[in-house]
Structures are given as structure tokens and as C-alpha cells.
mmCIF file of C-alpha atoms in Angstrom:
data_model
loop_
_atom_site.group_PDB
_atom_site.id
_atom_site.type_symbol
_atom_site.label_atom_id
_atom_site.label_comp_id
_atom_site.label_asym_id
_atom_site.label_seq_id
_atom_site.Cartn_x
_atom_site.Cartn_y
_atom_site.Cartn_z
ATOM 1 C CA MET A 137 -95.281 49.057 -8.124
ATOM 2 C CA GLU A 138 -95.044 47.136 -11.184
ATOM 3 C CA LEU A 139 -98.034 45.007 -11.898
ATOM 4 C CA THR A 140 -97.695 41.405 -12.517
ATOM 5 C CA LYS A 141 -98.721 39.224 -15.819
ATOM 6 C CA GLU A 142 -102.061 38.300 -14.303
ATOM 7 C CA GLN A 143 -102.729 42.144 -13.798
ATOM 8 C CA ILE A 144 -101.558 43.041 -17.034
ATOM 9 C CA LYS A 145 -103.626 40.021 -18.692
ATOM 10 C CA LYS A 146 -106.862 41.745 -17.061
ATOM 11 C CA ILE A 147 -106.128 44.992 -18.732
ATOM 12 C CA ASP A 148 -106.035 43.285 -22.030
ATOM 13 C CA LEU A 149 -109.016 41.569 -21.368
ATOM 14 C CA PHE A 150 -110.926 44.652 -20.101
ATOM 15 C CA LEU A 151 -109.928 46.660 -23.528
ATOM 16 C CA GLU A 152 -110.845 43.068 -25.590
ATOM 17 C CA GLY A 153 -114.152 43.201 -24.223
ATOM 18 C CA ILE A 154 -115.187 46.593 -24.904
ATOM 19 C CA GLY A 155 -114.185 46.366 -28.535
ATOM 20 C CA ILE A 156 -110.354 46.961 -28.670
ATOM 21 C CA GLU A 157 -110.219 44.399 -31.599
ATOM 22 C CA TYR A 158 -106.896 45.080 -33.234
ATOM 23 C CA ILE A 159 -103.588 43.556 -31.087
ATOM 24 C CA ASP A 160 -101.390 45.607 -32.210
ATOM 25 C CA ILE A 161 -103.219 48.484 -31.146
ATOM 26 C CA ARG A 162 -104.038 47.341 -27.872
ATOM 27 C CA PHE A 163 -100.774 46.396 -27.035
ATOM 28 C CA GLU A 164 -99.886 49.968 -27.067
ATOM 29 C CA MET A 165 -102.943 50.576 -25.241
ATOM 30 C CA VAL A 166 -102.083 48.281 -22.060
ATOM 31 C CA ASP A 167 -98.581 49.296 -22.103
ATOM 32 C CA HIS A 168 -99.833 52.582 -21.625
ATOM 33 C CA ILE A 169 -102.597 51.858 -18.875
ATOM 34 C CA ALA A 170 -100.238 49.740 -17.208
ATOM 35 C CA SER A 171 -98.034 53.008 -16.743
ATOM 36 C CA GLU A 172 -100.762 55.131 -15.562
ATOM 37 C CA ILE A 173 -101.683 52.773 -12.675
ATOM 38 C CA GLU A 174 -98.189 51.799 -11.866
ATOM 39 C CA ASN A 175 -97.110 55.609 -11.567
ATOM 40 C CA ASN A 176 -100.677 56.763 -9.911
ATOM 41 C CA ILE A 177 -101.633 54.026 -7.806
ATOM 42 C CA GLN A 178 -99.455 53.408 -4.757
ATOM 43 C CA ASP A 179 -101.266 49.410 -3.899
ATOM 44 C CA THR A 180 -101.607 47.680 -6.631
ATOM 45 C CA ASN A 181 -102.601 44.478 -5.288
ATOM 46 C CA ALA A 182 -105.591 46.272 -3.388
ATOM 47 C CA PHE A 183 -106.390 48.367 -6.729
ATOM 48 C CA PHE A 184 -107.058 44.756 -8.470
ATOM 49 C CA LYS A 185 -108.646 43.021 -5.482
ATOM 50 C CA GLY A 186 -112.547 42.872 -4.937
ATOM 51 C CA ARG A 187 -115.525 41.216 -6.492
ATOM 52 C CA GLY A 188 -117.531 42.360 -9.561
ATOM 53 C CA PHE A 189 -118.112 45.884 -9.770
ATOM 54 C CA GLN A 190 -116.494 46.608 -6.409
ATOM 55 C CA VAL A 191 -112.894 46.183 -7.755
ATOM 56 C CA PRO A 192 -111.488 49.417 -8.057
ATOM 57 C CA PHE A 193 -109.620 48.307 -11.220
ATOM 58 C CA ILE A 194 -113.152 47.551 -12.628
ATOM 59 C CA LYS A 195 -114.477 51.014 -11.964
ATOM 60 C CA TYR A 196 -111.358 53.200 -13.024
ATOM 61 C CA MET A 197 -111.388 51.402 -16.367
ATOM 62 C CA LEU A 198 -115.479 51.708 -16.444
ATOM 63 C CA SER A 199 -115.003 55.528 -16.185
ATOM 64 C CA ARG A 200 -112.735 55.447 -18.543
ATOM 65 C CA LYS A 201 -114.510 53.449 -21.185
ATOM 66 C CA LYS A 202 -115.405 56.422 -23.552
ATOM 67 C CA ALA A 203 -112.127 57.610 -23.595
ATOM 68 C CA PHE A 204 -110.760 54.119 -24.049
ATOM 69 C CA LYS A 205 -112.589 54.250 -27.739
ATOM 70 C CA ASN A 206 -112.245 57.374 -28.992
ATOM 71 C CA ARG A 207 -108.869 56.574 -28.783
ATOM 72 C CA TYR A 208 -109.337 53.196 -30.171
ATOM 73 C CA LYS A 209 -110.823 54.836 -33.406
ATOM 74 C CA LYS A 210 -108.847 57.444 -33.903
ATOM 75 C CA GLN A 211 -105.646 55.306 -33.463
ATOM 76 C CA THR A 212 -107.279 53.138 -35.888
ATOM 77 C CA LYS A 213 -107.516 55.796 -38.599
ATOM 78 C CA ARG A 214 -103.929 57.269 -38.187
ATOM 79 C CA LEU A 215 -102.183 53.719 -38.346
ATOM 80 C CA HIS A 216 -104.274 52.405 -41.080
ATOM 81 C CA TRP A 217 -103.060 55.733 -43.028
ATOM 82 C CA TYR A 218 -99.501 55.778 -41.789
ATOM 83 C CA TYR A 219 -99.586 51.945 -42.939
ATOM 84 C CA THR A 220 -101.060 52.832 -46.029
ATOM 85 C CA LYS A 221 -97.884 54.971 -46.988
ATOM 86 C CA THR A 222 -95.423 53.069 -45.499
ATOM 87 C CA ILE A 223 -96.411 49.611 -47.493
ATOM 88 C CA LEU A 224 -96.669 52.256 -50.938
ATOM 89 C CA LYS A 225 -93.021 53.589 -49.988
ATOM 90 C CA ASP A 226 -91.838 50.288 -49.927
ATOM 91 C CA ILE A 227 -93.726 49.095 -52.885
ATOM 92 C CA LEU A 228 -91.952 51.920 -54.577
ATOM 93 C CA LYS A 229 -88.676 50.718 -53.599
ATOM 94 C CA LYS A 230 -88.835 47.246 -54.600
ATOM 95 C CA ALA A 231 -90.260 48.778 -58.444
ATOM 96 C CA MET A 232 -86.345 50.428 -58.130
ATOM 97 C CA LEU A 233 -84.596 47.357 -57.422
ATOM 98 C CA PRO A 234 -82.774 46.345 -60.588
ATOM 99 C CA LYS A 235 -84.547 43.090 -61.532
ATOM 100 C CA ASN A 236 -88.093 44.322 -60.371
ATOM 101 C CA MET A 237 -87.518 47.317 -62.675
ATOM 102 C CA LEU A 238 -86.377 44.950 -65.778
ATOM 103 C CA ALA A 239 -89.131 43.189 -65.351
ATOM 104 C CA ILE A 240 -91.327 46.301 -65.650
ATOM 105 C CA ILE A 241 -89.749 47.605 -68.762
ATOM 106 C CA LEU A 242 -89.764 43.910 -70.659
ATOM 107 C CA LEU A 243 -93.359 43.216 -69.780
ATOM 108 C CA SER A 244 -94.578 47.227 -70.965
ATOM 109 C CA PHE A 245 -92.766 46.867 -73.928
ATOM 110 C CA PHE A 246 -94.367 43.366 -74.669
ATOM 111 C CA CYS A 247 -97.597 44.930 -73.858
ATOM 112 C CA PHE A 248 -96.738 47.956 -76.797
ATOM 113 C CA PHE A 249 -95.371 46.356 -79.284
ATOM 114 C CA PHE A 250 -97.759 43.395 -78.865
ATOM 115 C CA GLY A 251 -101.002 45.024 -77.456
ATOM 116 C CA SER A 252 -102.360 46.535 -80.559
ATOM 117 C CA LYS A 253 -101.578 43.701 -83.176
ATOM 118 C CA TYR A 254 -103.081 40.719 -80.753
ATOM 119 C CA VAL A 255 -105.310 42.459 -78.302
ATOM 120 C CA LYS A 256 -107.112 39.169 -77.400
ATOM 121 C CA GLY A 257 -104.115 37.289 -76.743
ATOM 122 C CA THR A 258 -101.584 39.662 -75.145
ATOM 123 C CA SER A 259 -105.393 40.667 -72.369
ATOM 124 C CA ILE A 260 -105.783 36.688 -71.860
ATOM 125 C CA LEU A 261 -101.935 36.449 -71.036
ATOM 126 C CA ILE A 262 -101.658 39.635 -68.613
ATOM 127 C CA PHE A 263 -104.957 38.840 -66.972
ATOM 128 C CA SER A 264 -104.014 35.245 -66.256
ATOM 129 C CA SER A 265 -100.757 36.732 -64.926
ATOM 130 C CA LEU A 266 -102.702 38.839 -62.799
ATOM 131 C CA ILE A 267 -105.237 36.259 -61.741
ATOM 132 C CA LEU A 268 -102.429 33.297 -61.180
ATOM 133 C CA ASN A 269 -100.320 35.761 -59.317
ATOM 134 C CA LEU A 270 -103.319 36.451 -56.602
ATOM 135 C CA LEU A 271 -104.182 32.745 -56.514
ATOM 136 C CA TYR A 272 -100.294 31.796 -55.677
ATOM 137 C CA THR A 273 -99.949 34.820 -52.740
ATOM 138 C CA SER A 274 -103.517 34.012 -51.165
ATOM 139 C CA PHE A 275 -103.059 30.449 -51.144
ATOM 140 C CA ILE A 276 -99.071 30.933 -49.267
ATOM 141 C CA THR A 277 -100.733 33.761 -46.858
ATOM 142 C CA TYR A 278 -104.059 32.306 -46.121
ATOM 143 C CA LYS A 279 -102.778 30.684 -42.966
ATOM 144 C CA PHE A 280 -100.835 33.412 -41.941
ATOM 145 C CA THR A 281 -103.317 36.081 -42.341
ATOM 146 C CA LYS A 282 -106.542 34.144 -40.692
ATOM 147 C CA LYS A 283 -104.326 33.685 -37.666
ATOM 148 C CA HIS A 284 -103.023 37.118 -37.808
ATOM 149 C CA LYS A 285 -106.310 39.259 -38.762
ATOM 150 C CA THR A 286 -106.356 41.160 -35.618
ATOM 151 C CA LEU A 287 -103.316 42.834 -36.552
ATOM 152 C CA LYS A 288 -104.003 46.199 -37.746
ATOM 153 C CA PHE A 289 -100.715 45.631 -40.050
ATOM 154 C CA VAL A 290 -102.249 42.749 -41.424
ATOM 155 C CA LYS A 291 -105.420 44.087 -42.056
ATOM 156 C CA THR A 292 -103.917 47.491 -44.467
ATOM 157 C CA TYR A 293 -102.553 44.841 -46.535
ATOM 158 C CA SER A 294 -105.353 42.782 -46.899
ATOM 159 C CA PHE A 295 -107.043 46.214 -47.478
ATOM 160 C CA ILE A 296 -104.672 47.376 -50.790
ATOM 161 C CA SER A 297 -104.471 43.628 -51.591
ATOM 162 C CA SER A 298 -108.602 43.806 -51.834
ATOM 163 C CA LEU A 299 -108.732 47.289 -53.535
ATOM 164 C CA LEU A 300 -105.994 45.865 -56.302
ATOM 165 C CA ILE A 301 -108.696 43.412 -57.304
ATOM 166 C CA ILE A 302 -112.017 44.884 -57.312
ATOM 167 C CA VAL A 303 -110.274 47.925 -59.280
ATOM 168 C CA PRO A 304 -108.999 46.175 -62.300
ATOM 169 C CA LEU A 305 -111.779 43.406 -62.250
ATOM 170 C CA ASN A 306 -114.550 46.516 -62.473
ATOM 171 C CA LEU A 307 -112.926 49.001 -64.852
ATOM 172 C CA PRO A 308 -113.162 48.029 -66.869
ATOM 173 C CA ASN A 309 -115.677 44.735 -66.249
ATOM 174 C CA PHE A 310 -113.298 41.386 -67.081
ATOM 175 C CA LEU A 311 -116.952 39.730 -67.901
ATOM 176 C CA ASN A 312 -117.331 42.427 -70.590
ATOM 177 C CA ILE A 313 -114.208 41.792 -72.038
ATOM 178 C CA PHE A 314 -113.556 37.785 -71.634
ATOM 179 C CA TYR A 315 -117.394 36.873 -72.038
ATOM 180 C CA ASN A 316 -118.578 39.190 -74.485
ATOM 181 C CA GLY A 317 -115.799 39.319 -76.694
ATOM 182 C CA ASN A 318 -114.825 43.585 -75.988
ATOM 183 C CA TYR A 319 -111.305 43.262 -75.801
ATOM 184 C CA HIS A 320 -109.509 46.611 -76.036
ATOM 185 C CA GLU A 321 -106.238 48.053 -75.459
ATOM 186 C CA GLU A 322 -106.735 49.793 -72.499
ATOM 187 C CA ALA A 323 -107.573 46.984 -70.330
ATOM 188 C CA ILE A 324 -104.423 45.392 -71.064
ATOM 189 C CA TYR A 325 -102.910 48.315 -69.410
ATOM 190 C CA ILE A 326 -104.817 48.473 -66.623
ATOM 191 C CA TYR A 327 -104.041 45.011 -65.881
ATOM 192 C CA LEU A 328 -100.658 45.036 -66.147
ATOM 193 C CA VAL A 329 -100.275 47.906 -63.532
ATOM 194 C CA ALA A 330 -102.634 45.452 -61.372
ATOM 195 C CA PHE A 331 -100.507 42.575 -61.908
ATOM 196 C CA ILE A 332 -97.574 44.855 -61.262
ATOM 197 C CA PHE A 333 -98.642 46.194 -58.010
ATOM 198 C CA ASN A 334 -99.908 42.945 -56.980
ATOM 199 C CA TYR A 335 -96.524 41.150 -57.554
ATOM 200 C CA LEU A 336 -94.538 43.842 -55.577
ATOM 201 C CA LEU A 337 -96.884 43.822 -52.796
ATOM 202 C CA SER A 338 -97.204 40.374 -52.483
ATOM 203 C CA GLN A 339 -93.150 40.384 -52.227
ATOM 204 C CA SER A 340 -93.519 43.242 -49.532
ATOM 205 C CA PHE A 341 -95.800 41.501 -47.304
ATOM 206 C CA LEU A 342 -93.722 37.986 -47.875
ATOM 207 C CA GLU A 343 -90.508 40.244 -46.596
ATOM 208 C CA LYS A 344 -92.257 41.374 -43.753
ATOM 209 C CA LYS A 345 -93.951 37.612 -42.293
ATOM 210 C CA ASP A 346 -91.650 36.873 -40.431
ATOM 211 C CA PHE A 347 -90.969 40.006 -38.694
ATOM 212 C CA ILE A 348 -94.721 40.425 -37.694
ATOM 213 C CA GLU A 349 -94.965 36.665 -36.661
ATOM 214 C CA ASN A 350 -91.624 37.184 -33.853
ATOM 215 C CA LYS A 351 -93.100 40.681 -32.664
ATOM 216 C CA TYR A 352 -96.561 39.201 -32.046
ATOM 217 C CA LYS A 353 -95.721 35.472 -31.407
ATOM 218 C CA TYR A 354 -96.418 35.901 -27.729
ATOM 219 C CA LEU A 355 -99.909 38.096 -28.072
ATOM 220 C CA ILE A 356 -101.082 35.542 -30.733
ATOM 221 C CA GLN A 357 -101.433 31.996 -30.025
#
């Protein structure tokens, strides 16, 4: 017997209550559990009736609580690496687009020809471009990422973006360069690579923003 929207909502609330945080993973688990109940329980109305812990549904869910949480942990890890690979592949595809490829080549030649002669100026220019791109992307995606922060897909994007911020700011340490004046060519290329990756990542994320909103608009209000 097919479950009602109210009964499906009870499954969702139970999973949320035991710490199944990411909505996209919880959505799949709800669908799987609902199918199990529909296939194995003849009287689904009676299954959801009762009070407190005497409700058959509650007993059923509590008996499988550990299994649900273990499945969630495995699914979270699996999706993290799956989404990471998907995002990196998309970044590579975007890098191969003619307009992006041309921009990358021109920037690389610029750093190669002017980096050694004008180390300070080139460092400031590339680093400023990196920071401006990060600020712009953060500004236009802030409301979206805040609203959809419980989606594992969005969380993975945020993780990669944070990694691409932390690494170039600390390897080498930007304070040592711009505050103490220890400019060197290696830093230029580190900032250049970080800028290119962040730019392509922001392109990828902005393209998928509408798709994510449409897919999960009924789950996230």
C-alpha cells in the first residue's frame, strides 16, 4: 500500500532526528525506507498508528537506527569523493573551452614574461585578482549556499573552494610576502593556479545553481 505524504514526512523527521543531516542523502534514504514499508507491511495505516514508543513504525525505525546511521556515514563518504571527482572533471572540461583556454594561456605568458622582471607588481596583480574573484563569488552565492548548506553536493563545493583559499594563502604565507616584502616568482604561479581553479570552480557552481534549486525546491523552503 502506497504511503501518504504525512507518513513519508514522519520517516523524514525520524531520520533528521537521529542526525541524518544532508537532505539529498536523507531524500534517498526516505525513498528506500518507504519502499520497504510499502512492500513488507500490509496495513500501513495501522503501522503508523499509536502513541509514543508503542507505534509499530517507531519500534521499526528504532530497531534499525544503528543501521541507518552507518549507512548515512558510508553514503556521506562515498558521495563526498564522487562529487569531488565530478566537480574536478567539470573544472577540466571548462578549462578546455576555447575562451577559457585562451585566457589561461595569456595569463600564463603574462606571468612568465613579466613575473621575473616585475615580481612585486605581478604578485600584487595576480593575488588581487584571486581575492576579487573569491569575494565576487562569495557575494553572489552567499544566500544560495546558506539556504542549501544541508545538501552534500553544495557542501562539497564549499569544501573544495575553502581548500583552494587556504592553500594559496598559506603556501607561501601571504603575510610574509605582502607585509614583510619577501616577494618571489614561485608565489606568482601558486596564486595564478589558485585563481584559475577558483574561477573555473565558480563557473561550474553557478551553472549548477538553478539545477540544484529546481531539484530540491520541495525539500528546502
